Amino acid sequence: MNAQDLIDLLQPHFPNGLIQSANNGNKFDLRVVDDSFKDKRPVARQQAILALVNDKFASGEIHALNIQALTYSEWQAKQ
């Protein structure tokens, strides 16, 4: 699995989202920007993403995943 594979896996679940990923081996940095995260706590946002890739952890395709899950307004505030 590479960064693009992870993006391709997640994009159908966040059709209006911006997904960026980078990897070093099986360790990934992931940013998902989507307004579906509005009114969700950071832990709930991460859990929503982890539920979609849980089988990739079990298979060893992903060893570590650093998740940044933001709404569009939160992301724009960081720019």
PDB file of N, CA and C in Angstrom:
ATOM      1  N   MET A   1       0.857  -1.180   0.000  1.00  0.00           N
ATOM      2  CA  MET A   1       0.000   0.000   0.000  1.00  0.00           C
ATOM      3  C   MET A   1       0.895   1.233   0.000  1.00  0.00           C
ATOM      4  N   ASN A   2       0.513   2.223  -0.821  1.00  0.00           N
ATOM      5  CA  ASN A   2       1.222   3.491  -0.820  1.00  0.00           C
ATOM      6  C   ASN A   2       0.223   4.615  -0.528  1.00  0.00           C
ATOM      7  N   ALA A   3       0.712   5.844  -0.547  1.00  0.00           N
ATOM      8  CA  ALA A   3      -0.128   6.988  -0.200  1.00  0.00           C
ATOM      9  C   ALA A   3      -1.348   7.107  -1.115  1.00  0.00           C
ATOM     10  N   GLN A   4      -1.157   6.897  -2.404  1.00  0.00           N
ATOM     11  CA  GLN A   4      -2.276   7.006  -3.340  1.00  0.00           C
ATOM     12  C   GLN A   4      -3.297   5.904  -3.108  1.00  0.00           C
ATOM     13  N   ASP A   5      -2.848   4.708  -2.761  1.00  0.00           N
ATOM     14  CA  ASP A   5      -3.776   3.616  -2.450  1.00  0.00           C
ATOM     15  C   ASP A   5      -4.668   3.994  -1.267  1.00  0.00           C
ATOM     16  N   LEU A   6      -4.074   4.630  -0.260  1.00  0.00           N
ATOM     17  CA  LEU A   6      -4.849   5.046   0.911  1.00  0.00           C
ATOM     18  C   LEU A   6      -5.868   6.118   0.528  1.00  0.00           C
ATOM     19  N   ILE A   7      -5.452   7.063  -0.281  1.00  0.00           N
ATOM     20  CA  ILE A   7      -6.384   8.094  -0.757  1.00  0.00           C
ATOM     21  C   ILE A   7      -7.531   7.457  -1.529  1.00  0.00           C
ATOM     22  N   ASP A   8      -7.199   6.537  -2.427  1.00  0.00           N
ATOM     23  CA  ASP A   8      -8.224   5.863  -3.230  1.00  0.00           C
ATOM     24  C   ASP A   8      -9.189   5.064  -2.364  1.00  0.00           C
ATOM     25  N   LEU A   9      -8.696   4.501  -1.278  1.00  0.00           N
ATOM     26  CA  LEU A   9      -9.538   3.734  -0.360  1.00  0.00           C
ATOM     27  C   LEU A   9     -10.522   4.642   0.372  1.00  0.00           C
ATOM     28  N   LEU A  10     -10.063   5.812   0.772  1.00  0.00           N
ATOM     29  CA  LEU A  10     -10.888   6.698   1.589  1.00  0.00           C
ATOM     30  C   LEU A  10     -11.796   7.631   0.796  1.00  0.00           C
ATOM     31  N   GLN A  11     -11.412   7.982  -0.424  1.00  0.00           N
ATOM     32  CA  GLN A  11     -12.165   8.983  -1.194  1.00  0.00           C
ATOM     33  C   GLN A  11     -13.652   8.655  -1.343  1.00  0.00           C
ATOM     34  N   PRO A  12     -14.045   7.410  -1.604  1.00  0.00           N
ATOM     35  CA  PRO A  12     -15.490   7.144  -1.712  1.00  0.00           C
ATOM     36  C   PRO A  12     -16.274   7.435  -0.428  1.00  0.00           C
ATOM     37  N   HIS A  13     -15.594   7.396   0.710  1.00  0.00           N
ATOM     38  CA  HIS A  13     -16.261   7.651   1.990  1.00  0.00           C
ATOM     39  C   HIS A  13     -16.328   9.141   2.311  1.00  0.00           C
ATOM     40  N   PHE A  14     -15.506   9.924   1.624  1.00  0.00           N
ATOM     41  CA  PHE A  14     -15.483  11.375   1.785  1.00  0.00           C
ATOM     42  C   PHE A  14     -15.519  12.014   0.392  1.00  0.00           C
ATOM     43  N   PRO A  15     -16.640  11.843  -0.334  1.00  0.00           N
ATOM     44  CA  PRO A  15     -16.694  12.268  -1.743  1.00  0.00           C
ATOM     45  C   PRO A  15     -16.469  13.766  -1.951  1.00  0.00           C
ATOM     46  N   ASN A  16     -16.781  14.578  -0.955  1.00  0.00           N
ATOM     47  CA  ASN A  16     -16.572  16.022  -1.071  1.00  0.00           C
ATOM     48  C   ASN A  16     -15.329  16.465  -0.313  1.00  0.00           C
ATOM     49  N   GLY A  17     -14.552  15.491   0.137  1.00  0.00           N
ATOM     50  CA  GLY A  17     -13.403  15.800   0.966  1.00  0.00           C
ATOM     51  C   GLY A  17     -12.111  15.954   0.195  1.00  0.00           C
ATOM     52  N   LEU A  18     -11.179  16.614   0.846  1.00  0.00           N
ATOM     53  CA  LEU A  18      -9.811  16.726   0.360  1.00  0.00           C
ATOM     54  C   LEU A  18      -8.987  15.745   1.173  1.00  0.00           C
ATOM     55  N   ILE A  19      -8.334  14.822   0.507  1.00  0.00           N
ATOM     56  CA  ILE A  19      -7.537  13.811   1.200  1.00  0.00           C
ATOM     57  C   ILE A  19      -6.108  13.897   0.693  1.00  0.00           C
ATOM     58  N   GLN A  20      -5.187  14.029   1.636  1.00  0.00           N
ATOM     59  CA  GLN A  20      -3.762  14.070   1.314  1.00  0.00           C
ATOM     60  C   GLN A  20      -3.068  13.014   2.160  1.00  0.00           C
ATOM     61  N   SER A  21      -2.099  12.342   1.558  1.00  0.00           N
ATOM     62  CA  SER A  21      -1.395  11.298   2.279  1.00  0.00           C
ATOM     63  C   SER A  21       0.054  11.233   1.819  1.00  0.00           C
ATOM     64  N   ALA A  22       0.908  10.836   2.729  1.00  0.00           N
ATOM     65  CA  ALA A  22       2.315  10.584   2.431  1.00  0.00           C
ATOM     66  C   ALA A  22       2.718   9.373   3.254  1.00  0.00           C
ATOM     67  N   ASN A  23       3.650   8.606   2.724  1.00  0.00           N
ATOM     68  CA  ASN A  23       4.075   7.442   3.489  1.00  0.00           C
ATOM     69  C   ASN A  23       5.577   7.244   3.403  1.00  0.00           C
ATOM     70  N   ASN A  24       6.072   6.576   4.424  1.00  0.00           N
ATOM     71  CA  ASN A  24       7.439   6.090   4.482  1.00  0.00           C
ATOM     72  C   ASN A  24       7.315   4.622   4.848  1.00  0.00           C
ATOM     73  N   GLY A  25       7.356   3.755   3.845  1.00  0.00           N
ATOM     74  CA  GLY A  25       7.079   2.346   4.092  1.00  0.00           C
ATOM     75  C   GLY A  25       5.620   2.177   4.445  1.00  0.00           C
ATOM     76  N   ASN A  26       5.369   1.536   5.583  1.00  0.00           N
ATOM     77  CA  ASN A  26       3.979   1.317   5.988  1.00  0.00           C
ATOM     78  C   ASN A  26       3.546   2.278   7.103  1.00  0.00           C
ATOM     79  N   LYS A  27       4.235   3.415   7.198  1.00  0.00           N
ATOM     80  CA  LYS A  27       3.867   4.474   8.145  1.00  0.00           C
ATOM     81  C   LYS A  27       3.342   5.653   7.336  1.00  0.00           C
ATOM     82  N   PHE A  28       2.146   6.113   7.686  1.00  0.00           N
ATOM     83  CA  PHE A  28       1.441   7.109   6.885  1.00  0.00           C
ATOM     84  C   PHE A  28       1.104   8.361   7.682  1.00  0.00           C
ATOM     85  N   ASP A  29       1.173   9.489   6.990  1.00  0.00           N
ATOM     86  CA  ASP A  29       0.612  10.752   7.463  1.00  0.00           C
ATOM     87  C   ASP A  29      -0.604  11.012   6.589  1.00  0.00           C
ATOM     88  N   LEU A  30      -1.713  11.338   7.220  1.00  0.00           N
ATOM     89  CA  LEU A  30      -2.964  11.484   6.488  1.00  0.00           C
ATOM     90  C   LEU A  30      -3.679  12.753   6.933  1.00  0.00           C
ATOM     91  N   ARG A  31      -4.148  13.514   5.960  1.00  0.00           N
ATOM     92  CA  ARG A  31      -5.005  14.666   6.234  1.00  0.00           C
ATOM     93  C   ARG A  31      -6.301  14.462   5.465  1.00  0.00           C
ATOM     94  N   VAL A  32      -7.412  14.521   6.200  1.00  0.00           N
ATOM     95  CA  VAL A  32      -8.736  14.443   5.580  1.00  0.00           C
ATOM     96  C   VAL A  32      -9.477  15.719   5.973  1.00  0.00           C
ATOM     97  N   VAL A  33      -9.873  16.480   4.965  1.00  0.00           N
ATOM     98  CA  VAL A  33     -10.623  17.717   5.185  1.00  0.00           C
ATOM     99  C   VAL A  33     -12.025  17.476   4.637  1.00  0.00           C
ATOM    100  N   ASP A  34     -12.999  17.505   5.531  1.00  0.00           N
ATOM    101  CA  ASP A  34     -14.373  17.213   5.121  1.00  0.00           C
ATOM    102  C   ASP A  34     -15.323  17.803   6.160  1.00  0.00           C
ATOM    103  N   ASP A  35     -16.393  18.394   5.692  1.00  0.00           N
ATOM    104  CA  ASP A  35     -17.348  19.002   6.618  1.00  0.00           C
ATOM    105  C   ASP A  35     -18.189  17.989   7.379  1.00  0.00           C
ATOM    106  N   SER A  36     -18.075  16.721   7.064  1.00  0.00           N
ATOM    107  CA  SER A  36     -18.768  15.701   7.854  1.00  0.00           C
ATOM    108  C   SER A  36     -18.189  15.604   9.270  1.00  0.00           C
ATOM    109  N   PHE A  37     -17.025  16.211   9.494  1.00  0.00           N
ATOM    110  CA  PHE A  37     -16.409  16.203  10.821  1.00  0.00           C
ATOM    111  C   PHE A  37     -16.961  17.288  11.736  1.00  0.00           C
ATOM    112  N   LYS A  38     -17.792  18.156  11.187  1.00  0.00           N
ATOM    113  CA  LYS A  38     -18.349  19.247  11.987  1.00  0.00           C
ATOM    114  C   LYS A  38     -19.095  18.677  13.195  1.00  0.00           C
ATOM    115  N   ASP A  39     -18.871  19.293  14.335  1.00  0.00           N
ATOM    116  CA  ASP A  39     -19.510  18.916  15.609  1.00  0.00           C
ATOM    117  C   ASP A  39     -19.038  17.561  16.138  1.00  0.00           C
ATOM    118  N   LYS A  40     -17.958  17.006  15.594  1.00  0.00           N
ATOM    119  CA  LYS A  40     -17.394  15.767  16.121  1.00  0.00           C
ATOM    120  C   LYS A  40     -16.097  16.083  16.841  1.00  0.00           C
ATOM    121  N   ARG A  41     -15.891  15.409  17.961  1.00  0.00           N
ATOM    122  CA  ARG A  41     -14.645  15.578  18.709  1.00  0.00           C
ATOM    123  C   ARG A  41     -13.493  14.961  17.920  1.00  0.00           C
ATOM    124  N   PRO A  42     -12.270  15.391  18.172  1.00  0.00           N
ATOM    125  CA  PRO A  42     -11.120  14.841  17.447  1.00  0.00           C
ATOM    126  C   PRO A  42     -11.020  13.316  17.516  1.00  0.00           C
ATOM    127  N   VAL A  43     -11.311  12.741  18.657  1.00  0.00           N
ATOM    128  CA  VAL A  43     -11.237  11.283  18.786  1.00  0.00           C
ATOM    129  C   VAL A  43     -12.271  10.610  17.893  1.00  0.00           C
ATOM    130  N   ALA A  44     -13.468  11.154  17.834  1.00  0.00           N
ATOM    131  CA  ALA A  44     -14.522  10.581  16.987  1.00  0.00           C
ATOM    132  C   ALA A  44     -14.153  10.695  15.508  1.00  0.00           C
ATOM    133  N   ARG A  45     -13.487  11.762  15.152  1.00  0.00           N
ATOM    134  CA  ARG A  45     -13.046  11.934  13.767  1.00  0.00           C
ATOM    135  C   ARG A  45     -12.025  10.855  13.406  1.00  0.00           C
ATOM    136  N   GLN A  46     -11.056  10.658  14.301  1.00  0.00           N
ATOM    137  CA  GLN A  46     -10.039   9.640  14.055  1.00  0.00           C
ATOM    138  C   GLN A  46     -10.648   8.241  14.024  1.00  0.00           C
ATOM    139  N   GLN A  47     -11.577   7.978  14.921  1.00  0.00           N
ATOM    140  CA  GLN A  47     -12.223   6.666  14.944  1.00  0.00           C
ATOM    141  C   GLN A  47     -12.977   6.396  13.648  1.00  0.00           C
ATOM    142  N   ALA A  48     -13.595   7.414  13.078  1.00  0.00           N
ATOM    143  CA  ALA A  48     -14.325   7.247  11.819  1.00  0.00           C
ATOM    144  C   ALA A  48     -13.378   6.820  10.706  1.00  0.00           C
ATOM    145  N   ILE A  49     -12.188   7.390  10.690  1.00  0.00           N
ATOM    146  CA  ILE A  49     -11.203   7.034   9.665  1.00  0.00           C
ATOM    147  C   ILE A  49     -10.597   5.669   9.957  1.00  0.00           C
ATOM    148  N   LEU A  50     -10.251   5.430  11.209  1.00  0.00           N
ATOM    149  CA  LEU A  50      -9.643   4.139  11.574  1.00  0.00           C
ATOM    150  C   LEU A  50     -10.565   2.965  11.256  1.00  0.00           C
ATOM    151  N   ALA A  51     -11.855   3.154  11.423  1.00  0.00           N
ATOM    152  CA  ALA A  51     -12.805   2.075  11.115  1.00  0.00           C
ATOM    153  C   ALA A  51     -12.728   1.670   9.649  1.00  0.00           C
ATOM    154  N   LEU A  52     -12.361   2.606   8.785  1.00  0.00           N
ATOM    155  CA  LEU A  52     -12.292   2.324   7.348  1.00  0.00           C
ATOM    156  C   LEU A  52     -11.006   1.610   6.945  1.00  0.00           C
ATOM    157  N   VAL A  53      -9.983   1.679   7.780  1.00  0.00           N
ATOM    158  CA  VAL A  53      -8.690   1.081   7.422  1.00  0.00           C
ATOM    159  C   VAL A  53      -8.262  -0.012   8.400  1.00  0.00           C
ATOM    160  N   ASN A  54      -9.143  -0.411   9.277  1.00  0.00           N
ATOM    161  CA  ASN A  54      -8.805  -1.400  10.297  1.00  0.00           C
ATOM    162  C   ASN A  54      -8.219  -2.679   9.702  1.00  0.00           C
ATOM    163  N   ASP A  55      -8.759  -3.141   8.586  1.00  0.00           N
ATOM    164  CA  ASP A  55      -8.250  -4.366   7.969  1.00  0.00           C
ATOM    165  C   ASP A  55      -6.829  -4.185   7.434  1.00  0.00           C
ATOM    166  N   LYS A  56      -6.442  -2.955   7.093  1.00  0.00           N
ATOM    167  CA  LYS A  56      -5.084  -2.685   6.610  1.00  0.00           C
ATOM    168  C   LYS A  56      -4.073  -2.758   7.760  1.00  0.00           C
ATOM    169  N   PHE A  57      -4.516  -2.415   8.964  1.00  0.00           N
ATOM    170  CA  PHE A  57      -3.669  -2.604  10.145  1.00  0.00           C
ATOM    171  C   PHE A  57      -3.507  -4.095  10.428  1.00  0.00           C
ATOM    172  N   ALA A  58      -4.602  -4.825  10.353  1.00  0.00           N
ATOM    173  CA  ALA A  58      -4.566  -6.264  10.639  1.00  0.00           C
ATOM    174  C   ALA A  58      -3.653  -7.003   9.677  1.00  0.00           C
ATOM    175  N   SER A  59      -3.616  -6.565   8.420  1.00  0.00           N
ATOM    176  CA  SER A  59      -2.786  -7.239   7.424  1.00  0.00           C
ATOM    177  C   SER A  59      -1.338  -6.762   7.449  1.00  0.00           C
ATOM    178  N   GLY A  60      -1.066  -5.672   8.166  1.00  0.00           N
ATOM    179  CA  GLY A  60       0.277  -5.126   8.217  1.00  0.00           C
ATOM    180  C   GLY A  60       0.581  -4.126   7.120  1.00  0.00           C
ATOM    181  N   GLU A  61      -0.390  -3.867   6.248  1.00  0.00           N
ATOM    182  CA  GLU A  61      -0.169  -2.888   5.182  1.00  0.00           C
ATOM    183  C   GLU A  61       0.033  -1.485   5.750  1.00  0.00           C
ATOM    184  N   ILE A  62      -0.605  -1.234   6.893  1.00  0.00           N
ATOM    185  CA  ILE A  62      -0.396   0.019   7.619  1.00  0.00           C
ATOM    186  C   ILE A  62       0.104  -0.348   9.013  1.00  0.00           C
ATOM    187  N   HIS A  63       1.246   0.230   9.369  1.00  0.00           N
ATOM    188  CA  HIS A  63       1.789  -0.007  10.708  1.00  0.00           C
ATOM    189  C   HIS A  63       1.453   1.169  11.626  1.00  0.00           C
ATOM    190  N   ALA A  64       1.537   2.372  11.081  1.00  0.00           N
ATOM    191  CA  ALA A  64       1.250   3.578  11.858  1.00  0.00           C
ATOM    192  C   ALA A  64       0.520   4.574  10.963  1.00  0.00           C
ATOM    193  N   LEU A  65      -0.410   5.303  11.574  1.00  0.00           N
ATOM    194  CA  LEU A  65      -1.205   6.264  10.825  1.00  0.00           C
ATOM    195  C   LEU A  65      -1.380   7.519  11.667  1.00  0.00           C
ATOM    196  N   ASN A  66      -0.798   8.603  11.212  1.00  0.00           N
ATOM    197  CA  ASN A  66      -0.931   9.903  11.854  1.00  0.00           C
ATOM    198  C   ASN A  66      -2.075  10.629  11.143  1.00  0.00           C
ATOM    199  N   ILE A  67      -3.171  10.860  11.859  1.00  0.00           N
ATOM    200  CA  ILE A  67      -4.391  11.402  11.244  1.00  0.00           C
ATOM    201  C   ILE A  67      -4.613  12.845  11.641  1.00  0.00           C
ATOM    202  N   GLN A  68      -4.850  13.673  10.647  1.00  0.00           N
ATOM    203  CA  GLN A  68      -5.324  15.036  10.852  1.00  0.00           C
ATOM    204  C   GLN A  68      -6.672  15.114  10.153  1.00  0.00           C
ATOM    205  N   ALA A  69      -7.740  15.252  10.929  1.00  0.00           N
ATOM    206  CA  ALA A  69      -9.104  15.299  10.384  1.00  0.00           C
ATOM    207  C   ALA A  69      -9.708  16.656  10.717  1.00  0.00           C
ATOM    208  N   LEU A  70      -9.995  17.418   9.679  1.00  0.00           N
ATOM    209  CA  LEU A  70     -10.430  18.801   9.841  1.00  0.00           C
ATOM    210  C   LEU A  70     -11.669  19.102   9.009  1.00  0.00           C
ATOM    211  N   THR A  71     -12.419  20.105   9.443  1.00  0.00           N
ATOM    212  CA  THR A  71     -13.455  20.656   8.578  1.00  0.00           C
ATOM    213  C   THR A  71     -12.769  21.645   7.636  1.00  0.00           C
ATOM    214  N   TYR A  72     -13.474  22.071   6.598  1.00  0.00           N
ATOM    215  CA  TYR A  72     -12.889  23.032   5.667  1.00  0.00           C
ATOM    216  C   TYR A  72     -12.542  24.352   6.356  1.00  0.00           C
ATOM    217  N   SER A  73     -13.395  24.812   7.263  1.00  0.00           N
ATOM    218  CA  SER A  73     -13.097  26.078   7.948  1.00  0.00           C
ATOM    219  C   SER A  73     -11.880  25.937   8.856  1.00  0.00           C
ATOM    220  N   GLU A  74     -11.721  24.805   9.507  1.00  0.00           N
ATOM    221  CA  GLU A  74     -10.528  24.573  10.343  1.00  0.00           C
ATOM    222  C   GLU A  74      -9.265  24.534   9.482  1.00  0.00           C
ATOM    223  N   TRP A  75      -9.372  23.897   8.330  1.00  0.00           N
ATOM    224  CA  TRP A  75      -8.224  23.788   7.439  1.00  0.00           C
ATOM    225  C   TRP A  75      -7.832  25.161   6.893  1.00  0.00           C
ATOM    226  N   GLN A  76      -8.831  25.955   6.506  1.00  0.00           N
ATOM    227  CA  GLN A  76      -8.553  27.287   5.973  1.00  0.00           C
ATOM    228  C   GLN A  76      -7.926  28.187   7.048  1.00  0.00           C
ATOM    229  N   ALA A  77      -8.331  28.003   8.294  1.00  0.00           N
ATOM    230  CA  ALA A  77      -7.757  28.791   9.388  1.00  0.00           C
ATOM    231  C   ALA A  77      -6.277  28.469   9.586  1.00  0.00           C
ATOM    232  N   LYS A  78      -5.847  27.280   9.214  1.00  0.00           N
ATOM    233  CA  LYS A  78      -4.456  26.890   9.351  1.00  0.00           C
ATOM    234  C   LYS A  78      -3.592  27.356   8.195  1.00  0.00           C
ATOM    235  N   GLN A  79      -4.226  27.810   7.118  1.00  0.00           N
ATOM    236  CA  GLN A  79      -3.471  28.240   5.934  1.00  0.00           C
ATOM    237  C   GLN A  79      -2.847  29.591   6.131  1.00  0.00           C
TER     238      GLN A  79
END
